[in-house]
Tab-separated table of C-alpha atoms and ligand atoms in Angstrom:
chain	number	residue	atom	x	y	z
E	1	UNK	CA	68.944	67.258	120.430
E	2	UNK	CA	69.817	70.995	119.154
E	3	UNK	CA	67.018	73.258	118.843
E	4	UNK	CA	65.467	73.285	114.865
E	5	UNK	CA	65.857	76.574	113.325
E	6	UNK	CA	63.716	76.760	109.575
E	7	UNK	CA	65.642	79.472	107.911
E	8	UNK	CA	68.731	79.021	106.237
E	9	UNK	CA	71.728	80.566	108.552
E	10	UNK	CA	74.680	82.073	106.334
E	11	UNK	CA	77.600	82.572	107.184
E	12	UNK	CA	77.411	86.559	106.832
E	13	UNK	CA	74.614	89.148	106.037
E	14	UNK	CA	73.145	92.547	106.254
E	15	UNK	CA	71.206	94.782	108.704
E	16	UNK	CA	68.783	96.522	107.138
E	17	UNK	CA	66.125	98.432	109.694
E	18	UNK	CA	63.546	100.703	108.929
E	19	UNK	CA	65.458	103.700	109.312
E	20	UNK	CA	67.564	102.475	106.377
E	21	UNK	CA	64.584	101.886	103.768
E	22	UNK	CA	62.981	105.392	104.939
E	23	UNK	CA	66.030	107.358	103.917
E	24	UNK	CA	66.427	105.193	101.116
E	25	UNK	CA	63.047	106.499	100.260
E	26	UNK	CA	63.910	109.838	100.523
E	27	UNK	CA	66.370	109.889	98.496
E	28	UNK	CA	64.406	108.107	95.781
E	29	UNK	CA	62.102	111.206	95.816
E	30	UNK	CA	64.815	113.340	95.804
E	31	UNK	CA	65.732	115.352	92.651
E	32	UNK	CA	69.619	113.566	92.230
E	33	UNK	CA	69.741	109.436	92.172
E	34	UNK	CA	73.317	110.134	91.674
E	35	UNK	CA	76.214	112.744	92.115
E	36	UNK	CA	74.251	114.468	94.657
E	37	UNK	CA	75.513	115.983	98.163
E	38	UNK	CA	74.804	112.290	99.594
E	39	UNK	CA	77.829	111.015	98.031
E	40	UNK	CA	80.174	113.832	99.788
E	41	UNK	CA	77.995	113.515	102.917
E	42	UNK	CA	79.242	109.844	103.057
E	43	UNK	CA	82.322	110.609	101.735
E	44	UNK	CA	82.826	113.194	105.316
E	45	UNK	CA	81.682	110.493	107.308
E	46	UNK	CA	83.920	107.643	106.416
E	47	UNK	CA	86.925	109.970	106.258
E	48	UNK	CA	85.937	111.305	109.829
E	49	UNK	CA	85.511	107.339	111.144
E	50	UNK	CA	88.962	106.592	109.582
E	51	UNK	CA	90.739	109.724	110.877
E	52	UNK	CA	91.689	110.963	107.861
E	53	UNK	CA	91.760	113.464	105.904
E	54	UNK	CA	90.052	112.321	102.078
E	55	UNK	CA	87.556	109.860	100.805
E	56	UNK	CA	86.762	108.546	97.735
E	57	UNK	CA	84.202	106.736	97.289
E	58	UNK	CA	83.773	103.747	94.886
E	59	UNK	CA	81.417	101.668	93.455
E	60	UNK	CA	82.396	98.470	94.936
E	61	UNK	CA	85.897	97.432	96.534
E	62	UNK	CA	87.190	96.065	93.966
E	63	UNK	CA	86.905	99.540	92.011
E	64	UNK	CA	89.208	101.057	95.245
E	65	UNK	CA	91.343	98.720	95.271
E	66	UNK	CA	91.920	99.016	91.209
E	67	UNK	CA	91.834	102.989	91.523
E	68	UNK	CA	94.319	102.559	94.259
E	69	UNK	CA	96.745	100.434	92.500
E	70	UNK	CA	96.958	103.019	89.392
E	71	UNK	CA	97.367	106.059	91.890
E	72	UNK	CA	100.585	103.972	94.071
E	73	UNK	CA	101.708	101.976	91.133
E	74	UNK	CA	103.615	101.700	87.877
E	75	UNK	CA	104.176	98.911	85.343
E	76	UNK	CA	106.646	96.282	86.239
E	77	UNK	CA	106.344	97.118	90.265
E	78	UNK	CA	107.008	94.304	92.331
E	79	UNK	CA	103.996	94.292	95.000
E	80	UNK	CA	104.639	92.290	98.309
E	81	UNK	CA	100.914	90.984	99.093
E	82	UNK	CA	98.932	87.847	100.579
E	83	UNK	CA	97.776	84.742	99.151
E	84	UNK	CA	94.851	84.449	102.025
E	85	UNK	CA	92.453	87.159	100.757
E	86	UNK	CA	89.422	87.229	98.518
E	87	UNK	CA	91.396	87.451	94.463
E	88	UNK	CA	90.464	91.509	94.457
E	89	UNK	CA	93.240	92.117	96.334
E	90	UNK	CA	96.027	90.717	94.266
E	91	UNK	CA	93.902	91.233	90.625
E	92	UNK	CA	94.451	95.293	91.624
E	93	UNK	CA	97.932	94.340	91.462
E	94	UNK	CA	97.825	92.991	87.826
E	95	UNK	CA	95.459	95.853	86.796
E	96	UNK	CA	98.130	98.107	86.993
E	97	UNK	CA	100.329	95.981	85.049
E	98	UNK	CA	102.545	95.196	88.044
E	99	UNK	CA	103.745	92.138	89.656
E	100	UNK	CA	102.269	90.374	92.566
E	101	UNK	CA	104.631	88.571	94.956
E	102	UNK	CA	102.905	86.416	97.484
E	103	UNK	CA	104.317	85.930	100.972
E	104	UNK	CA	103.314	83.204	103.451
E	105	UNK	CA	101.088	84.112	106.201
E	106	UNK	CA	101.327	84.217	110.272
E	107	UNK	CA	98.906	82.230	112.732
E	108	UNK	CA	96.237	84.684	112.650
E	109	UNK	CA	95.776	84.244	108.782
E	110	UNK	CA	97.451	87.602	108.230
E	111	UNK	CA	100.313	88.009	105.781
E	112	UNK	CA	103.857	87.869	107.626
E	113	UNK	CA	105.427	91.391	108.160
E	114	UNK	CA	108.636	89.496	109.123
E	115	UNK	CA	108.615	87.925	106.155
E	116	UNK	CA	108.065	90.791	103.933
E	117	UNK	CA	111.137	92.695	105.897
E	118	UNK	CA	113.376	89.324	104.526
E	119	UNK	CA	111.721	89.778	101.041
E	120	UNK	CA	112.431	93.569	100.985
E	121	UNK	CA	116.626	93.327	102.438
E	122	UNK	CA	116.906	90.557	99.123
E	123	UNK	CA	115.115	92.461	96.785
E	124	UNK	CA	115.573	96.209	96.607
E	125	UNK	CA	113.639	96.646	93.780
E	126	UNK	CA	109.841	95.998	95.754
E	127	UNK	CA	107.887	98.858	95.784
E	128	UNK	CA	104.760	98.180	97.464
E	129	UNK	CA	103.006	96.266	99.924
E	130	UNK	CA	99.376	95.350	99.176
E	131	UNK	CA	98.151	93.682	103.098
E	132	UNK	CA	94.363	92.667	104.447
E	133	UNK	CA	93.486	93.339	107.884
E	134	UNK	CA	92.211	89.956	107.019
E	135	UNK	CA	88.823	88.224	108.827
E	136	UNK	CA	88.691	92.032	110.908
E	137	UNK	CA	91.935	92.261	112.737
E	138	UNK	CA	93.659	95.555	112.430
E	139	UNK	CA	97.154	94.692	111.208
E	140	UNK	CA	100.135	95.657	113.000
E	141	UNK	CA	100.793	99.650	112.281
E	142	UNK	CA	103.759	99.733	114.087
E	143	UNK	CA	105.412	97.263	111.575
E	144	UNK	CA	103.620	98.524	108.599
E	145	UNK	CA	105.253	101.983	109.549
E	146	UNK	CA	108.668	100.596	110.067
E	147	UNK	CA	108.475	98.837	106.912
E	148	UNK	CA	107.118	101.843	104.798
E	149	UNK	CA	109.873	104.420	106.469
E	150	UNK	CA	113.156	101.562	106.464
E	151	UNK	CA	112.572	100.361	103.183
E	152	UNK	CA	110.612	103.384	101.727
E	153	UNK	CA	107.515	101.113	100.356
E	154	UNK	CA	104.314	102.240	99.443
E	155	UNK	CA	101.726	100.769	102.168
E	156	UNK	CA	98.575	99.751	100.777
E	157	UNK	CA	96.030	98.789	103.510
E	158	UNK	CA	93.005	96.722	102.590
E	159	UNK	CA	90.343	97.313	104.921
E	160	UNK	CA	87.526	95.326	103.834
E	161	UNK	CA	87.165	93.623	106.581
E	162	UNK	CA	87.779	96.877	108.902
E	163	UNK	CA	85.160	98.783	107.928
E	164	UNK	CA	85.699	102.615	109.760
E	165	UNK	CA	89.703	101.463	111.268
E	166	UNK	CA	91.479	104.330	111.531
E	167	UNK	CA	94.471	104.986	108.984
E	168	UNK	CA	98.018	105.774	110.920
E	169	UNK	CA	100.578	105.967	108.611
E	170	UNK	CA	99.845	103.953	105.304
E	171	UNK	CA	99.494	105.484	101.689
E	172	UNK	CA	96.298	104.380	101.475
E	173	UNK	CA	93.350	102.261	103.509
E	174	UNK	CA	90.200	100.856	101.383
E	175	UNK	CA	86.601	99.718	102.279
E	176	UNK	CA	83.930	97.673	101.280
E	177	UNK	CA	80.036	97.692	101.663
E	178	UNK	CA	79.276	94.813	100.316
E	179	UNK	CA	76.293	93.211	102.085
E	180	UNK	CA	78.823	91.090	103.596
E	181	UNK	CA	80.734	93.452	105.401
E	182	UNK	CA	79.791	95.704	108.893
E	183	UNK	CA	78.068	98.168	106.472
E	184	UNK	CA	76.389	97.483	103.641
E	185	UNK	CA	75.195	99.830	100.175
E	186	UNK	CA	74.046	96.618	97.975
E	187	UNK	CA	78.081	96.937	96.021
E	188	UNK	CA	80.062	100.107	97.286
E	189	UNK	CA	83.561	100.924	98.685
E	190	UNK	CA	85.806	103.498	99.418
E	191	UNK	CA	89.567	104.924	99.649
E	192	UNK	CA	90.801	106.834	102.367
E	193	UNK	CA	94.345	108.591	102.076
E	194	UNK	CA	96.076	111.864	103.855
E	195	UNK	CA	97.983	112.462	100.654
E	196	UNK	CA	96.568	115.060	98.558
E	197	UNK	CA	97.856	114.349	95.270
E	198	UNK	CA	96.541	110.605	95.615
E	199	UNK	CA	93.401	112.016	96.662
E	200	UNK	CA	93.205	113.983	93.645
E	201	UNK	CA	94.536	111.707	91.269
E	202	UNK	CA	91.908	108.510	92.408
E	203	UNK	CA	89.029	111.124	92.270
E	204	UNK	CA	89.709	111.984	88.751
E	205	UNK	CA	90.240	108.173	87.459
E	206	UNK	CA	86.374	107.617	89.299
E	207	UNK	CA	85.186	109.454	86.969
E	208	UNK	CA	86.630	108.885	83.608
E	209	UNK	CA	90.034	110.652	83.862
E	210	UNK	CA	88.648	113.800	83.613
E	211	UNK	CA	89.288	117.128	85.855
E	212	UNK	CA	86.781	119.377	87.786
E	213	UNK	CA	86.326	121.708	83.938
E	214	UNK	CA	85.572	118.350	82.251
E	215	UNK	CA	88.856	117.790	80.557
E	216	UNK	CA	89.741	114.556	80.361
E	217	UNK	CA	93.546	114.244	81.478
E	218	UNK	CA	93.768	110.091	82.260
E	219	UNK	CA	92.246	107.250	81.007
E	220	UNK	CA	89.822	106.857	83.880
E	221	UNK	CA	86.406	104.834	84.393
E	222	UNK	CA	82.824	105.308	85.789
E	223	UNK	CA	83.510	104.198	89.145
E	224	UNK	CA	80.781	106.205	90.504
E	225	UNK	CA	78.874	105.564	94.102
E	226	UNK	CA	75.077	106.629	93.665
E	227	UNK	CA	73.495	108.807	95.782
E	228	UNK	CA	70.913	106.083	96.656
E	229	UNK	CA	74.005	103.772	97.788
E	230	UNK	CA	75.430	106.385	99.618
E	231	UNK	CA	72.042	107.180	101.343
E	232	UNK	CA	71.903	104.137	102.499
E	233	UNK	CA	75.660	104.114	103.472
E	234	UNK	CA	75.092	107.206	105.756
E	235	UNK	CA	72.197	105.138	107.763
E	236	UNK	CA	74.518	102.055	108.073
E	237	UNK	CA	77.281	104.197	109.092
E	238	UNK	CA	75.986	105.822	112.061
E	239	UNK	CA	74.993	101.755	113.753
E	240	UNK	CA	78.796	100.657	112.562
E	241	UNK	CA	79.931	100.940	116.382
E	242	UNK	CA	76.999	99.100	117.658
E	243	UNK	CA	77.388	96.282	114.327
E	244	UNK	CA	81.076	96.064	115.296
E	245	UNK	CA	80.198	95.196	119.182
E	246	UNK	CA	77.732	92.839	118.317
E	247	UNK	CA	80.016	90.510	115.886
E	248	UNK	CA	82.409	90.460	119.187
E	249	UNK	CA	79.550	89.571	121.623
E	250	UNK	CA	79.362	86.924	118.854
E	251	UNK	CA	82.744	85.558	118.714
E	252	UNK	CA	83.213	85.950	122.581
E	253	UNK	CA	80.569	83.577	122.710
E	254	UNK	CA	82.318	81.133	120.022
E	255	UNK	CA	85.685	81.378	121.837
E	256	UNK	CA	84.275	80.426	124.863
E	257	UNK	CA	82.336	77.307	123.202
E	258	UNK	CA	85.583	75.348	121.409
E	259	UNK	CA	87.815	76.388	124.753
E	260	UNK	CA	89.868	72.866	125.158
E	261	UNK	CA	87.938	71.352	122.132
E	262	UNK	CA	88.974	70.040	118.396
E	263	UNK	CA	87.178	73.688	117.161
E	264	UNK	CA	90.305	75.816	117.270
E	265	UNK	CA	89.586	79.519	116.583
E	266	UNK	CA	92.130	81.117	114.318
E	267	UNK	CA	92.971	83.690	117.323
E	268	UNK	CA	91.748	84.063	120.819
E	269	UNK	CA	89.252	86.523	121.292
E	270	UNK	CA	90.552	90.393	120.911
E	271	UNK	CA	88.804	93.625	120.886
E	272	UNK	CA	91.455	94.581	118.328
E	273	UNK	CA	89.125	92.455	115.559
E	274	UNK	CA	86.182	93.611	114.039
E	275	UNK	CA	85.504	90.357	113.601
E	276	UNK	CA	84.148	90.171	109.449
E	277	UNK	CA	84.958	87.095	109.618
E	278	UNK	CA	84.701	84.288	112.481
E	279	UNK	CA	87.255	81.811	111.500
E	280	UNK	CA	88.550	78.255	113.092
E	281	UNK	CA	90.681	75.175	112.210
E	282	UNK	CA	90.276	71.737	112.462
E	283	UNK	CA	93.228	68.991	111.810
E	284	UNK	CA	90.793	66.662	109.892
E	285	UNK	CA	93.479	64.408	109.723
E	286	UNK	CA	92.345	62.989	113.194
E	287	UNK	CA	88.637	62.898	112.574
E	288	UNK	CA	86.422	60.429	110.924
E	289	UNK	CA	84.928	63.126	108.774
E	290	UNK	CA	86.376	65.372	105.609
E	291	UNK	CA	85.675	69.283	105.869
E	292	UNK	CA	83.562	68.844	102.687
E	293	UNK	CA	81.305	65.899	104.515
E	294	UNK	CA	80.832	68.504	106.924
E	295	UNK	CA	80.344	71.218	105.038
E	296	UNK	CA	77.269	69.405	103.685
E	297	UNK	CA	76.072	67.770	106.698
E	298	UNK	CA	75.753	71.172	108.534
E	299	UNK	CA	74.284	73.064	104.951
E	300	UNK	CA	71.355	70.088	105.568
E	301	UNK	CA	70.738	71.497	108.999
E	302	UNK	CA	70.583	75.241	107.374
E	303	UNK	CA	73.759	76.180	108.370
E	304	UNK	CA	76.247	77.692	105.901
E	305	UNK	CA	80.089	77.235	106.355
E	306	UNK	CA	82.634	79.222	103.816
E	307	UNK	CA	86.154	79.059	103.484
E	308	UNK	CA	88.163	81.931	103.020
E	309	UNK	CA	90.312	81.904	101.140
E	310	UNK	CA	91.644	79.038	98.597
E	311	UNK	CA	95.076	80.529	98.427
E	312	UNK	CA	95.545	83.162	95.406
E	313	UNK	CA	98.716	81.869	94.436
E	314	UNK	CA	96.696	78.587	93.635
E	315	UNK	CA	93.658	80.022	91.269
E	316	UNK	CA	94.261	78.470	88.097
E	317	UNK	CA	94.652	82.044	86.518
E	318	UNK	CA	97.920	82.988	88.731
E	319	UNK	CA	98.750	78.993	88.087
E	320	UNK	CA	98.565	80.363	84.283
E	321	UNK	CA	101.138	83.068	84.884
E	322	UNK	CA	103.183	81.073	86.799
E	323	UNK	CA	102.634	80.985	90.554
E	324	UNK	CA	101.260	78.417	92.534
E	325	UNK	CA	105.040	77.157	93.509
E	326	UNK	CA	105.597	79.593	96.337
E	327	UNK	CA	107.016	78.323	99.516
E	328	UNK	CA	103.698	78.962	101.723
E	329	UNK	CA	103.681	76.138	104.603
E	330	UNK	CA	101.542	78.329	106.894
E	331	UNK	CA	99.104	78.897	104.102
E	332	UNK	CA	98.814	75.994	103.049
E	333	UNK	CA	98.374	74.380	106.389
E	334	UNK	CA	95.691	76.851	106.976
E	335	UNK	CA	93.843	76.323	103.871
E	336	UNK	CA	93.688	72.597	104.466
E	337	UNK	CA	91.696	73.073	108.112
E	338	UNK	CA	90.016	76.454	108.198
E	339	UNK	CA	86.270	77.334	107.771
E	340	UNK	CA	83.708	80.390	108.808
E	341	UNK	CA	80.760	80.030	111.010
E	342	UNK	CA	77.743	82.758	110.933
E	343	UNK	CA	79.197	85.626	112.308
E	344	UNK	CA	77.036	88.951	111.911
E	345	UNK	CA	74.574	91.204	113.919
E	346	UNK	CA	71.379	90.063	113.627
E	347	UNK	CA	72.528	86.586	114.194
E	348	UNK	CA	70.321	85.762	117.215
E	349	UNK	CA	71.404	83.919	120.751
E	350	UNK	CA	69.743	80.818	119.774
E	351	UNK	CA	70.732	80.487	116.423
E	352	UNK	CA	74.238	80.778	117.539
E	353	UNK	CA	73.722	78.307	120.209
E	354	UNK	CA	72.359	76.289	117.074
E	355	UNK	CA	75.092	76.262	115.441
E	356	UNK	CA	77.458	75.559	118.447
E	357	UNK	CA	75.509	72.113	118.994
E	358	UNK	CA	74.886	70.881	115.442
E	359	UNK	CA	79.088	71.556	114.810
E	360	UNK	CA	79.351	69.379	117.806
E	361	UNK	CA	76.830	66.862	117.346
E	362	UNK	CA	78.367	66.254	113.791
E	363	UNK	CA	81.980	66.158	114.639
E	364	UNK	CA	81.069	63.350	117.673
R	1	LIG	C1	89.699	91.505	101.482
R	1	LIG	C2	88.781	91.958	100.394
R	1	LIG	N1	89.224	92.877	99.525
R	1	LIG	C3	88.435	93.323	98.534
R	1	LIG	C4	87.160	92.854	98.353
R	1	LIG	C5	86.353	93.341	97.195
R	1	LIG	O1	85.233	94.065	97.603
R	1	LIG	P1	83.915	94.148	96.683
R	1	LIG	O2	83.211	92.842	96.777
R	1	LIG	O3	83.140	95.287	97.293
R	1	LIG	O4	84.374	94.467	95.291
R	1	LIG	C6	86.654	91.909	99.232
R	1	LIG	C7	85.284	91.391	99.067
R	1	LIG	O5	84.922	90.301	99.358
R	1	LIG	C8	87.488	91.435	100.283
R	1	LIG	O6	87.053	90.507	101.157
């Protein structure tokens, strides 16, 4: 019989340690709450981690990834992009009034470069590609690169789940510290570019289109990070190594668990994942027991599974416009068996080990 663990287990949280609510503190004594030097103090840090040379940062992802769309897009752009991410990614898209064309995705639950170099030989006319370096593993530069340079796309990078990856070639690489995520501000994100005039042109929309003398050139928004956020950003930031080692201990541990079993995780273990996300697959079509029977069995022993992600394509919005109809086998597949165990740092030994033996003793 598994060991009983009280509190509820999710699948993903934050570390927050003293350190984190003293400078919080600080900061709430502090004479600026917002557009103080803590918000280009993070800003250094994050462009420093990512190897590049600008950083904006945002109130939440979602805001970069909007901001980011304006600055690579314009109206009417077709946008190669993913239908296994969380719905920010491809809403950017339609923010900036341009199209979003989904493309199946590869083993690993990433979108298929291979199939975006077919897409871009028919269709001269694609402009963009909008990928996720999705559940933490770092997509494939080299291919990116080749695509961006044969093709002359803009590269889009979303980094949410690669919090601090460095940016090689791409147009642009966004973050987000959602609680979620390897560091966390309460909502918060960022954009990291080497171009200049994106730089320039994303730091102006932040803050309501308007310039350094206060004229407002753009239509922009208040996209602001606070000072207290970004406080609390610069704390996280500094344990982001240690947060990222710890999810891999984590999913070591996994991998090793389901070796030759039903519990297949989505890739073998790599250092080249940051691991956001711990993901595996199940062909339910051989078991006694629906994902949704399990999902509830395991929620009554405190454990919380997720999915990620219904497929975009397949939200009854984009069904409204018109998708849903894309040839996505690999997707689709995916979607049918996939779910998320607890993966995050202050998930402890014998919770995991938990986890491990109530997934087993309920798939028997
Ligand atoms: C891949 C991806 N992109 C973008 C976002 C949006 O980030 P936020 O929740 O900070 O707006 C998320 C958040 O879940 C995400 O997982």
């Amino acid at each position: 019989m598994a060991t009983k663990i009280s509190n509820f287990i999710p699948y993903g949280k934050q570390t927050i340690d003293e350190d984190d609510i003293s400078s919080f503190i600080q900061t709430l004594k502090s004479d600026f709450l917002t557009t103080g030097s803590k918000v280009n103090e993070f800003e250094q840090k994050i462009y420093e981690k990512s190897n590049t040379k600008y950083c904006v940062s945002v109130s939440n992802g979602t805001a970069a990834l909007h901001l980011s769309a304006l600055a690579l897009l314009n109206t009417g752009d077709k946008v190669l992009t993913t239908p296994n991410s969380f719905i920010a990614t491809a809403n950017s898209i339609l923010y900036a009034k341009a199209t979003p064309i989904f493309i199946d995705i590869c083993e690993d639950g990433s979108i298929d470069l291979n199939l975006c170099e077919e897409a871009l030989k028919k269709d001269k006319s694609i402009k963009a590609i909008f990928a996720v370096s999705f559940s933490g593993k770092i997509l494939d530069q080299e291919k990116l690169h080749y695509l961006q340079t044969t093709y002359g796309v803009k590269i889009l990078e979303d980094n949410a789940h690669t919090m601090g990856v460095k940016l090689t070639h791409s147009d642009i690489s966004i973050f987000s510290f959602h609680p979620v995520k390897h560091i966390a501000t309460g909502e918060g994100g960022a954009i990291v570019t080497n171009d200049k005039a994106l730089y320039e042109k994303i730091k102006m929309l932040r803050n309501h289109g308007q310039d350094d003398k206060h004229q407002m050139l753009e239509l922009g928004y208040n996209y602001r990070l606070s000072d207290i956020s970004c406080t609390l950003g610069l704390s996280q930031i500094k344990k982001l190594d240690n947060f990222i080692e710890q999810r891999q201990q984590i999913a070591k541990k996994y991998d090793e668990a389901f070796k030759d079993t039903i519990i297949k995780p989505l890739y073998p273990y790599t250092k080249t994942s940051f691991y956001h996300l711990y993901i595996v697959t199940i062909d339910f079509n051989k078991l006694d027991i629906s994902r949704d029977e399990l999902f509830t069995k395991m929620r009554e022993k405190n454990i919380g599974l997720q999915i990620h992600y219904k497929p975009i394509n397949k939200q009854p919005y984009y069904k409204g416009l018109g998708y849903g109809d894309e040839e996505t086998p690999n997707m689709d597949k995916y979607y049918e068996e996939c779910f998320s165990l607890p993966c995050f740092p202050l998930l402890t030994s014998d919770e995991q080990e938990y986890v491990i033996k109530t997934l087993f003793m309920i798939l028997r």
